[in-house]
CSV table of C-alpha atoms and ligand atoms in Angstrom, one decimal:
chain,number,residue,atom,x,y,z
A,1,MET,CA,51.4,65.3,-29.0
A,2,PRO,CA,48.1,67.3,-28.7
A,3,ALA,CA,45.3,65.7,-26.8
A,4,PRO,CA,42.9,63.7,-29.0
A,5,GLN,CA,39.4,64.9,-29.8
A,6,CYS,CA,36.6,64.0,-27.4
A,7,ALA,CA,35.1,60.7,-28.5
A,8,SER,CA,31.6,61.9,-27.6
A,9,CYS,CA,31.1,65.5,-28.8
A,10,HIS,CA,33.9,65.4,-31.4
A,11,LYS,CA,34.4,69.1,-30.8
A,12,ALA,CA,36.4,69.7,-27.7
A,13,ARG,CA,39.9,68.3,-27.0
A,14,ALA,CA,39.8,65.3,-24.6
A,15,ALA,CA,40.8,66.1,-21.0
A,16,LEU,CA,41.0,62.5,-19.8
A,17,ARG,CA,40.8,58.9,-20.6
A,18,ARG,CA,38.2,57.0,-18.6
A,19,PRO,CA,40.2,54.6,-16.4
A,20,CYS,CA,38.1,51.5,-17.1
A,21,SER,CA,37.2,51.9,-20.8
A,22,GLY,CA,40.1,54.1,-22.0
A,23,GLN,CA,37.6,56.3,-23.8
A,24,ALA,CA,39.0,59.9,-24.4
A,25,LEU,CA,36.5,62.6,-23.3
A,26,CYS,CA,36.3,66.3,-22.6
A,27,GLY,CA,35.4,67.3,-19.1
A,28,THR,CA,31.8,68.2,-20.0
A,29,CYS,CA,31.1,64.9,-21.7
A,30,PHE,CA,32.8,63.0,-18.9
A,31,CYS,CA,30.6,64.7,-16.3
A,32,ALA,CA,27.5,64.0,-18.4
A,33,ALA,CA,28.4,60.4,-18.8
A,34,PHE,CA,29.1,60.0,-15.1
A,35,GLU,CA,25.8,61.5,-14.1
A,36,ALA,CA,23.9,59.3,-16.6
A,37,GLU,CA,25.6,56.2,-15.1
A,38,VAL,CA,24.6,57.3,-11.6
A,39,LEU,CA,21.0,57.9,-12.8
A,40,HIS,CA,21.0,54.4,-14.1
A,41,THR,CA,22.2,52.9,-10.8
A,42,VAL,CA,19.7,55.0,-8.9
A,43,VAL,CA,16.7,53.9,-11.0
A,44,ALA,CA,17.8,50.3,-10.7
A,45,GLY,CA,18.1,50.9,-6.9
A,46,ARG,CA,14.4,52.0,-6.9
A,47,LEU,CA,14.8,55.6,-5.8
A,48,LEU,CA,11.3,56.4,-7.1
A,49,PRO,CA,9.5,59.7,-7.5
A,50,GLY,CA,8.2,61.1,-4.3
A,51,ALA,CA,11.1,59.6,-2.3
A,52,VAL,CA,12.6,61.8,0.5
A,53,VAL,CA,16.3,60.9,0.4
A,54,ALA,CA,18.6,61.2,3.3
A,55,VAL,CA,22.1,61.7,1.9
A,56,GLY,CA,24.8,60.6,4.3
A,57,ALA,CA,27.1,63.6,4.2
A,58,SER,CA,30.7,63.4,5.6
A,59,GLY,CA,32.3,66.3,3.8
A,60,GLY,CA,34.6,63.8,2.0
A,61,LYS,CA,34.9,63.4,-1.8
A,62,ASP,CA,32.4,60.5,-2.1
A,63,SER,CA,29.5,62.0,-0.3
A,64,THR,CA,30.3,65.5,-1.8
A,65,VAL,CA,30.1,64.0,-5.3
A,66,LEU,CA,27.0,62.0,-4.3
A,67,ALA,CA,25.1,65.0,-3.1
A,68,HIS,CA,26.1,67.1,-6.1
A,69,VAL,CA,25.0,64.5,-8.6
A,70,LEU,CA,21.7,63.7,-6.9
A,71,ARG,CA,21.0,67.4,-6.7
A,72,GLU,CA,21.5,67.6,-10.5
A,73,LEU,CA,19.2,64.5,-11.0
A,74,ALA,CA,16.6,65.3,-8.4
A,75,PRO,CA,14.2,67.2,-10.6
A,76,ARG,CA,14.2,64.5,-13.2
A,77,LEU,CA,13.8,61.8,-10.6
A,78,GLY,CA,11.1,63.6,-8.6
A,79,ILE,CA,12.9,63.1,-5.3
A,80,SER,CA,13.8,65.6,-2.6
A,81,LEU,CA,17.1,65.6,-0.7
A,82,GLN,CA,18.1,66.0,3.0
A,83,LEU,CA,21.7,66.1,4.0
A,84,VAL,CA,22.3,64.1,7.2
A,85,ALA,CA,25.8,64.4,8.8
A,86,VAL,CA,27.1,62.4,11.7
A,87,ASP,CA,29.2,64.0,14.4
A,88,GLU,CA,31.3,61.1,15.7
A,89,GLY,CA,32.9,63.2,18.3
A,90,ILE,CA,36.5,63.1,17.0
A,91,GLY,CA,38.3,66.2,18.2
A,92,GLY,CA,40.1,68.2,15.5
A,93,TYR,CA,39.0,66.0,12.6
A,94,ARG,CA,35.2,66.1,12.6
A,95,ASP,CA,34.9,69.8,13.1
A,96,ALA,CA,36.7,70.6,9.9
A,97,ALA,CA,34.8,67.9,8.0
A,98,LEU,CA,31.4,69.2,9.3
A,99,ALA,CA,32.4,72.7,8.3
A,100,ALA,CA,32.8,71.4,4.7
A,101,VAL,CA,29.3,69.9,4.9
A,102,ARG,CA,27.9,73.2,6.2
A,103,ARG,CA,29.4,75.1,3.2
A,104,GLN,CA,28.0,72.5,0.8
A,105,ALA,CA,24.5,72.8,2.4
A,106,ALA,CA,24.6,76.6,2.1
A,107,ARG,CA,25.9,76.6,-1.5
A,108,TRP,CA,23.4,74.0,-2.7
A,109,GLU,CA,20.5,75.2,-0.6
A,110,LEU,CA,19.9,71.8,0.9
A,111,PRO,CA,18.6,71.3,4.4
A,112,LEU,CA,21.2,69.8,6.8
A,113,THR,CA,20.7,67.9,10.0
A,114,VAL,CA,23.6,66.9,12.2
A,115,VAL,CA,23.2,63.9,14.6
A,116,ALA,CA,25.9,63.3,17.2
A,117,TYR,CA,27.1,60.0,18.7
A,118,GLU,CA,27.2,61.7,22.1
A,119,ASP,CA,23.4,62.4,22.0
A,120,LEU,CA,22.4,59.1,20.4
A,121,PHE,CA,24.6,56.7,22.3
A,122,GLY,CA,24.4,57.6,26.0
A,123,GLY,CA,27.3,60.1,26.0
A,124,TRP,CA,29.8,58.0,24.1
A,125,THR,CA,31.9,59.9,21.6
A,126,MET,CA,34.4,58.2,19.3
A,127,ASP,CA,37.2,59.8,21.2
A,128,ALA,CA,35.8,58.3,24.4
A,129,VAL,CA,35.5,54.9,22.7
A,130,ALA,CA,39.1,55.2,21.5
A,131,ARG,CA,40.3,56.0,25.0
A,132,SER,CA,38.4,53.1,26.4
A,133,THR,CA,39.8,50.6,23.9
A,134,ALA,CA,43.3,52.0,23.7
A,135,GLY,CA,46.4,49.9,24.4
A,136,SER,CA,44.5,46.6,23.9
A,137,GLY,CA,46.2,45.9,20.6
A,138,ARG,CA,43.0,46.0,18.7
A,139,SER,CA,43.8,48.4,15.8
A,140,ARG,CA,40.7,47.5,13.9
A,141,SER,CA,38.3,48.0,16.7
A,142,CYS,CA,37.9,51.8,16.3
A,143,CYS,CA,36.8,51.5,12.7
A,144,THR,CA,34.6,48.6,13.6
A,145,PHE,CA,32.8,50.4,16.4
A,146,CYS,CA,32.6,53.5,14.2
A,147,GLY,CA,31.2,51.7,11.2
A,148,VAL,CA,28.4,50.1,13.3
A,149,LEU,CA,27.5,53.3,15.2
A,150,ARG,CA,27.7,55.5,12.1
A,151,ARG,CA,25.2,53.3,10.2
A,152,ARG,CA,22.8,53.5,13.2
A,153,ALA,CA,23.3,57.2,13.6
A,154,LEU,CA,22.6,57.8,9.9
A,155,GLU,CA,19.4,55.7,10.2
A,156,GLU,CA,18.3,57.8,13.2
A,157,GLY,CA,19.0,61.1,11.4
A,158,ALA,CA,17.1,59.9,8.3
A,159,ARG,CA,14.1,59.1,10.4
A,160,LEU,CA,14.3,62.4,12.1
A,161,VAL,CA,13.9,64.3,8.9
A,162,GLY,CA,11.1,62.0,7.6
A,163,ALA,CA,13.3,60.3,4.9
A,164,THR,CA,11.9,57.3,3.0
A,165,HIS,CA,15.4,56.2,1.8
A,166,VAL,CA,19.0,56.5,2.9
A,167,VAL,CA,21.8,56.8,0.3
A,168,THR,CA,25.6,56.6,1.1
A,169,GLY,CA,28.6,57.5,-0.9
A,170,HIS,CA,30.3,54.1,-1.1
A,171,ASN,CA,32.1,53.8,-4.5
A,172,ALA,CA,33.1,50.8,-6.5
A,173,ASP,CA,36.5,50.6,-4.9
A,174,ASP,CA,35.0,50.5,-1.4
A,175,MET,CA,32.5,47.8,-2.5
A,176,ALA,CA,35.3,45.7,-4.1
A,177,GLU,CA,37.4,46.0,-1.0
A,178,THR,CA,34.5,44.8,1.2
A,179,VAL,CA,33.8,41.9,-1.2
A,180,LEU,CA,37.5,40.8,-1.0
A,181,MET,CA,37.6,41.1,2.8
A,182,ASN,CA,34.4,39.1,3.2
A,183,PHE,CA,35.8,36.4,0.9
A,184,LEU,CA,39.1,36.3,2.7
A,185,ARG,CA,37.3,36.0,6.1
A,186,GLY,CA,35.0,33.4,4.7
A,187,ASP,CA,32.1,35.5,5.8
A,188,ALA,CA,29.4,34.1,3.6
A,189,GLY,CA,26.5,35.9,5.3
A,190,ARG,CA,28.0,39.3,4.7
A,191,LEU,CA,28.9,38.4,1.2
A,192,ALA,CA,25.3,37.6,0.5
A,193,ARG,CA,24.0,40.7,2.2
A,194,GLY,CA,26.5,43.0,0.7
A,195,GLY,CA,25.6,42.4,-2.9
A,196,GLY,CA,23.0,44.2,-4.9
A,197,LEU,CA,22.4,47.8,-5.1
A,198,GLY,CA,21.5,48.3,-1.5
A,199,SER,CA,19.1,46.8,1.0
A,200,PRO,CA,15.3,46.9,0.5
A,201,GLY,CA,14.8,47.9,4.1
A,202,GLU,CA,14.1,44.6,6.1
A,203,GLY,CA,12.5,44.7,9.5
A,204,GLY,CA,11.4,48.3,9.4
A,205,ALA,CA,14.9,49.7,8.5
A,206,LEU,CA,14.8,52.4,5.8
A,207,PRO,CA,15.8,51.1,2.3
A,208,ARG,CA,19.4,51.9,1.4
A,209,CYS,CA,21.0,52.6,-1.9
A,210,ARG,CA,24.6,53.3,-3.0
A,211,PRO,CA,24.3,55.3,-6.1
A,212,LEU,CA,28.1,55.5,-6.7
A,213,GLN,CA,28.7,51.8,-6.2
A,214,LEU,CA,29.6,51.3,-9.9
A,215,ALA,CA,31.7,54.5,-10.1
A,216,SER,CA,35.4,53.9,-9.5
A,217,GLN,CA,37.3,56.0,-7.0
A,218,LYS,CA,39.4,57.6,-9.8
A,219,GLU,CA,36.3,58.7,-11.6
A,220,VAL,CA,34.8,60.1,-8.4
A,221,VAL,CA,37.9,62.2,-8.0
A,222,LEU,CA,37.8,63.3,-11.6
A,223,TYR,CA,34.2,64.3,-11.4
A,224,ALA,CA,34.9,66.4,-8.2
A,225,HIS,CA,37.8,68.0,-10.2
A,226,PHE,CA,35.8,68.9,-13.3
A,227,ARG,CA,32.8,70.2,-11.2
A,228,ARG,CA,35.2,72.1,-9.0
A,229,LEU,CA,33.7,70.7,-5.8
A,230,ASP,CA,35.0,71.7,-2.4
A,231,TYR,CA,35.5,68.8,-0.1
A,232,PHE,CA,37.5,67.7,3.0
A,233,SER,CA,40.2,65.3,2.2
A,234,GLU,CA,42.0,64.4,5.4
A,235,GLU,CA,42.1,60.9,6.7
A,236,CYS,CA,40.4,60.1,10.0
A,237,VAL,CA,42.8,60.5,12.9
A,238,TYR,CA,42.2,56.9,14.0
A,239,ALA,CA,44.2,54.3,12.1
A,240,PRO,CA,42.2,52.9,9.2
A,241,GLU,CA,41.1,49.4,9.6
A,242,ALA,CA,44.2,47.3,9.1
A,243,PHE,CA,42.7,44.5,7.1
A,244,ARG,CA,41.0,46.8,4.7
A,245,GLY,CA,44.4,48.3,3.9
A,246,HIS,CA,45.6,44.9,2.8
A,247,ALA,CA,42.5,44.4,0.7
A,248,ARG,CA,43.1,47.8,-0.9
A,249,HIS,CA,46.7,47.0,-1.7
A,250,LEU,CA,45.7,43.7,-3.2
A,251,LEU,CA,43.0,45.3,-5.3
A,252,LYS,CA,45.5,47.9,-6.7
A,253,LEU,CA,47.8,45.0,-7.8
A,254,LEU,CA,44.8,43.2,-9.4
A,255,GLU,CA,43.7,46.4,-11.1
A,256,ALA,CA,47.1,47.0,-12.6
A,257,ALA,CA,46.9,43.6,-14.3
A,258,ARG,CA,43.2,43.9,-15.2
A,259,PRO,CA,41.6,47.4,-15.2
A,260,SER,CA,38.1,45.9,-14.8
A,261,ALA,CA,39.0,44.0,-11.6
A,262,VAL,CA,37.1,46.5,-9.3
A,263,LEU,CA,33.9,46.4,-11.2
A,264,ASP,CA,34.2,42.6,-11.8
A,265,LEU,CA,34.3,42.1,-8.1
A,266,VAL,CA,31.3,44.3,-7.4
A,267,HIS,CA,29.3,42.5,-10.1
A,268,SER,CA,30.4,39.1,-8.8
A,269,ALA,CA,28.9,39.9,-5.4
A,270,GLU,CA,25.7,41.0,-6.9
A,271,ARG,CA,25.3,37.7,-8.6
A,272,LEU,CA,26.2,35.5,-5.6
A,273,ALA,CA,23.6,33.3,-4.2
A,274,LEU,CA,24.1,31.4,-0.9
A,275,ALA,CA,23.4,27.6,-0.7
A,276,PRO,CA,20.4,27.1,1.6
A,277,ALA,CA,22.6,25.6,4.4
A,278,ALA,CA,24.8,28.7,4.4
A,279,ARG,CA,22.0,31.2,4.7
A,280,PRO,CA,21.9,33.0,8.0
A,281,PRO,CA,18.7,32.7,10.1
A,282,PRO,CA,16.1,35.4,9.4
A,283,PRO,CA,16.9,38.4,11.7
A,284,GLY,CA,14.7,39.2,14.6
A,285,ALA,CA,14.4,42.4,16.7
A,286,CYS,CA,16.9,43.8,19.2
A,287,SER,CA,15.5,43.3,22.7
A,288,ARG,CA,16.7,46.7,23.7
A,289,CYS,CA,16.1,49.1,20.8
A,290,GLY,CA,13.9,47.1,18.4
A,291,ALA,CA,16.3,47.4,15.4
A,292,LEU,CA,17.0,44.4,13.2
A,293,ALA,CA,19.2,41.9,15.0
A,294,SER,CA,20.5,38.4,14.4
A,295,ARG,CA,21.1,37.9,18.1
A,296,ALA,CA,19.4,39.1,21.3
A,297,LEU,CA,21.0,42.6,20.9
A,298,CYS,CA,21.7,44.4,17.6
A,299,GLN,CA,25.3,45.2,16.8
A,300,ALA,CA,25.1,48.8,18.1
A,301,CYS,CA,23.5,47.9,21.4
A,302,ALA,CA,26.0,45.0,21.9
A,303,LEU,CA,28.9,47.3,21.3
A,304,LEU,CA,27.5,50.0,23.7
A,305,ASP,CA,26.7,47.3,26.3
A,306,GLY,CA,30.4,46.2,26.2
A,307,LEU,CA,31.7,49.7,26.5
A,308,ASP,CA,29.4,50.4,29.4
A,309,ARG,CA,30.8,47.4,31.2
A,310,GLY,CA,34.3,48.5,30.4
A,311,ARG,CA,34.9,45.4,28.4
A,312,PRO,CA,34.5,46.4,24.7
A,313,ARG,CA,33.6,43.3,22.7
A,314,LEU,CA,33.4,43.2,19.0
A,315,ALA,CA,30.1,41.9,17.8
A,316,ILE,CA,31.7,41.4,14.4
A,317,GLY,CA,33.9,38.5,13.9
A,318,LYS,CA,35.5,37.0,17.0
A,319,GLY,CA,34.5,38.6,20.3
A,320,ARG,CA,37.6,40.0,22.0
A,321,ARG,CA,37.9,41.8,25.3
A,322,GLY,CA,39.7,45.0,26.1
A,323,ARG,CA,40.7,46.8,29.2
A,324,ASP,CA,38.8,49.3,31.1
A,325,GLU,CA,40.7,52.5,30.7
A,326,GLY,CA,38.2,55.2,31.5
A,327,GLY,CA,35.9,56.9,29.0
A,328,THR,CA,33.0,56.9,31.4
A,329,PRO,CA,29.7,57.6,29.8
A,330,ARG,CA,27.1,59.8,31.5
A,331,GLU,CA,24.5,57.0,31.5
A,332,PRO,CA,24.2,53.5,30.3
A,333,GLY,CA,24.7,53.4,26.5
A,334,ARG,CA,21.4,53.1,24.8
A,335,VAL,CA,20.3,54.1,21.3
A,336,ARG,CA,18.1,57.1,22.0
A,337,THR,CA,16.1,59.5,19.9
A,338,PRO,CA,18.5,62.2,19.0
A,339,VAL,CA,18.3,65.9,19.7
A,340,PRO,CA,18.8,67.3,16.2
A,341,GLU,CA,20.7,70.3,15.2
A,342,ALA,CA,18.6,71.3,12.2
A,343,VAL,CA,20.3,73.9,10.1
A,344,PRO,CA,17.9,75.3,7.5
A,345,THR,CA,20.1,77.1,5.0
A,346,PHE,CA,17.6,79.2,3.2
B,401,ZN,ZN1,33.1,66.2,-25.4
B,402,ZN,ZN1,19.6,47.5,19.6
């Protein structure tokens, strides 16, 4: 049976059915619809004219699609873009991913800045963190450390390039997994903070926005395919966070029964409001680095503090102790002003 006609232009043959709506579209009309939907999310997330936007670039499919779409939309939005990549110090993995980011920056003529954990966090690379926490049966700790540190590194990189906003490539599937995990852990504070289209930038942090948060992973992959985008698709060498894997599996089962389950979960989180008694106390400032913190130290400083004492503790969830197995940093872990590797590409 030949493919049906595109439901939008009524000229070309359809190349796909949109996973959520079932609408049959040609590649051109799909890409236009995808971009229009991201534009809508971005406007709702208050990326206003004049914004200098730091795009968290990892070389992976999500951030590649994000950078490409924002570059298409930038003239209409009146924003300028800066790619900021984080070098976590993961031997054999990050080098290839950073090479993909460099190719993108060169092709799209976007300025690229790379910030490294090693420079920012007192000599700690992700490989050193992994060595230090190995063998303690804490499979999720690597991803937990990395998530906290990457968020901080991206913020530092964004400040370095004079950005007014930070955008990240989280798609609807990532968001829905996070919502499920927070529900399953009973983490009401995170549920409440994680909703919405980003954070307005409390306590001096830069405002954040997730332009792809209503785009499903399948559509992100389709967009990359039709736009012929070159991205790096290998998984990180460290085991993915175990609990997220379960949430992902559960979500796939839900989606098979109800195709809108992913977006339904994302929208549910947006509309959640916490009862006054469940609201976390207003955050203060980290006593070490001044970043937003709900305790004396912010999450990044607390993790680095634990590493430096050879007793990695997780600031997220229940604190657990690990063994001291090397990974000696050059100096006490401290969030420092980075030494940038600015790569102007034109
Ligand atoms: Zn069409
Ligand atoms: Zn701090």
